[in-house]
Tab-separated table of C-alpha atoms in Angstrom:
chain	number	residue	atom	x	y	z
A	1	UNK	CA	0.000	0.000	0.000
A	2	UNK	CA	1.040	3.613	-0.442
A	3	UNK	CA	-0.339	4.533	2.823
A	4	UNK	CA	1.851	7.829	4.858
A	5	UNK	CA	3.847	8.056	1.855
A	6	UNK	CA	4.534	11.747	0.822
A	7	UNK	CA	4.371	13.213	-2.747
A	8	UNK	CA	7.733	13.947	-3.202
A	9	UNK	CA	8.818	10.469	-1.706
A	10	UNK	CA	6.518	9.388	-4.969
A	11	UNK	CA	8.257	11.788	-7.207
A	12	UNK	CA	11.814	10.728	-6.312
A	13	UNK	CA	10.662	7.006	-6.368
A	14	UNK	CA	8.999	8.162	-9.783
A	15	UNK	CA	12.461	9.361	-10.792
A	16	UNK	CA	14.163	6.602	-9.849
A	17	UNK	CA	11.906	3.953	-12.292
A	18	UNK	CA	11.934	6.842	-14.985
A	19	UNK	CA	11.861	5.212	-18.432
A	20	UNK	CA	11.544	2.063	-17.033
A	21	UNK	CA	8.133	1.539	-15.179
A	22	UNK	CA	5.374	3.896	-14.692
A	23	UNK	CA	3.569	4.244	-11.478
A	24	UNK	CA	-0.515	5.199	-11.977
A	25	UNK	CA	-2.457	5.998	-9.107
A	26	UNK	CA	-5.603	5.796	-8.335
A	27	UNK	CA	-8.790	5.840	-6.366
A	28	UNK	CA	-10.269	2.748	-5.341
A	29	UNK	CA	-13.687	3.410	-6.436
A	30	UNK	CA	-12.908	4.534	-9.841
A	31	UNK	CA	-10.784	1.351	-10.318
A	32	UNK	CA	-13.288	-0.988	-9.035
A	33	UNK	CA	-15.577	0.592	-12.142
A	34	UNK	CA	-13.100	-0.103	-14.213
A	35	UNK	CA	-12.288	-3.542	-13.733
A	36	UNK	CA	-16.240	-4.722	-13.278
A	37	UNK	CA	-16.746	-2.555	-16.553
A	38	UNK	CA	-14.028	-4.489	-17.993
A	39	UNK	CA	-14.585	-7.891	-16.623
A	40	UNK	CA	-15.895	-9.999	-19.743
A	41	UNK	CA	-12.708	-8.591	-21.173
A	42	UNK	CA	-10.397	-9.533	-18.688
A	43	UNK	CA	-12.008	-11.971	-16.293
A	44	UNK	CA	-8.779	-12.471	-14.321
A	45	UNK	CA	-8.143	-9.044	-13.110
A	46	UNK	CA	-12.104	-9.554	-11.351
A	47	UNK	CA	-9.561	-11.142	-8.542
A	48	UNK	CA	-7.969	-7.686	-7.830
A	49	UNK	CA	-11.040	-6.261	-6.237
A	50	UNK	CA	-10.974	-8.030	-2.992
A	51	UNK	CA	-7.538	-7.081	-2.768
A	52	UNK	CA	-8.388	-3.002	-2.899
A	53	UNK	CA	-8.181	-1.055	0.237
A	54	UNK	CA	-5.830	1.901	1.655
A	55	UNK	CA	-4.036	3.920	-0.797
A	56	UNK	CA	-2.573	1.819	-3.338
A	57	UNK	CA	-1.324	2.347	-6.945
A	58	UNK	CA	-0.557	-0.009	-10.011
A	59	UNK	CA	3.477	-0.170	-11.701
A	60	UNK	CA	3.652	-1.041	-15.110
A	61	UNK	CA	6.765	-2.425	-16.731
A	62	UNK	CA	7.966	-4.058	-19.459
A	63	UNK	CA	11.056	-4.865	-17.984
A	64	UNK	CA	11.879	-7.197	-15.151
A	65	UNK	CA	9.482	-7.030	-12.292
A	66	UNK	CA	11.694	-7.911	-9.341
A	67	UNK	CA	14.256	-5.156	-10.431
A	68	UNK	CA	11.165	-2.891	-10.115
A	69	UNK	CA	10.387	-4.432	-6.674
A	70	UNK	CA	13.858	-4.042	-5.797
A	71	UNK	CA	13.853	-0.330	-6.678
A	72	UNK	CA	10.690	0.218	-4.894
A	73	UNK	CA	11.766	-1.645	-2.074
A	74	UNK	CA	15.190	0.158	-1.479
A	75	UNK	CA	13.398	3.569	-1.260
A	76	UNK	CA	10.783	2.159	1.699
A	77	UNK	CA	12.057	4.595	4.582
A	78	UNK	CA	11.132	5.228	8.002
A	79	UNK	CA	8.097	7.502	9.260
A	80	UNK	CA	7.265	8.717	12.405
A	81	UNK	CA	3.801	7.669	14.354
A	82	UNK	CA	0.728	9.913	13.228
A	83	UNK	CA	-2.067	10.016	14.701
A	84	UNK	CA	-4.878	7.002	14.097
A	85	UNK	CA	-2.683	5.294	12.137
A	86	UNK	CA	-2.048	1.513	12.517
A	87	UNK	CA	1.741	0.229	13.330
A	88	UNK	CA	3.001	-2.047	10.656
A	89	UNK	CA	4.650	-4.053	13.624
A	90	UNK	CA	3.877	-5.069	16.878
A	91	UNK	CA	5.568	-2.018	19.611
A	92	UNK	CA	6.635	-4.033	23.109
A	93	UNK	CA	5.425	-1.787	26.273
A	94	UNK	CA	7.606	-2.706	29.059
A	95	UNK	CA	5.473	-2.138	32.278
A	96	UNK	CA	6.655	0.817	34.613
A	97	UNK	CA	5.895	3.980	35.681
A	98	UNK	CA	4.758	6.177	32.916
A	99	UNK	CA	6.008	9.322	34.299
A	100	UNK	CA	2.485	10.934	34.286
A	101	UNK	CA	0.036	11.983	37.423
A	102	UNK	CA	-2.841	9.961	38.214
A	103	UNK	CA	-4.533	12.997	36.803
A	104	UNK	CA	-3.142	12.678	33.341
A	105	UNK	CA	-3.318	8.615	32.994
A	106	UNK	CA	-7.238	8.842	32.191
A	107	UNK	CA	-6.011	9.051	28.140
A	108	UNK	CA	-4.161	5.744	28.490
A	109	UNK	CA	-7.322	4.015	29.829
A	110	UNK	CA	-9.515	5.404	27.124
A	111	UNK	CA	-6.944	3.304	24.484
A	112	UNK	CA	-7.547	0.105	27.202
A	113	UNK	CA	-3.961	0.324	28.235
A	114	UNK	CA	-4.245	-0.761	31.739
């Protein structure tokens, strides 16, 4: 997915695969359309749909895909935690004092961290 991933991460990723895979984005709905619209056509790409959610995009090559997944891959960086976004990895809370007041803890419970 292309979830947290700034534009001009995209544009030097873009850069990167320049004349040798393009990168089209997309909104789901509009390519759900697409590929019912197109489905007697192409029956196989029906299988895509249930497969659509978060921000994604499509790369088309006609070169070798796992140098394009290699590409991709090298340029997957490090972002900080925003806010209501899911971890892509589980986070290990050792148990201790949290450095707060009783007062201030009331934020922690509302997440159900005891």
């Amino acid at each position: 997915g292309a979830d947290n991933v700034g534009s001009s991460h995209f544009q030097r990723i873009r850069a990167e695969l320049r004349d040798e895979a393009v990168i089209l984005m997309g909104k789901n709905t509009v390519v759900r359309k697409i590929l019912r619209a197109n489905e007697k056509e192409f029956p196989k790409h029906v299988q895509i749909l249930s497969k659509l959610s978060g921000n994604l995009g499509f790369v088309f090559t006609n070169g070798d895909v796992t140098e394009i997944r290699k590409k991709i891959l090298e340029n997957k960086v490090g972002a900080p935690a925003r806010i209501g976004a899911l971890s892509p990895c589980d986070v290990p809370l050792q148990a201790g004092p949290t450095g707060l007041d009783p007062g201030q803890t009331s934020f922690l419970q509302a997440l159900n961290i005891p």
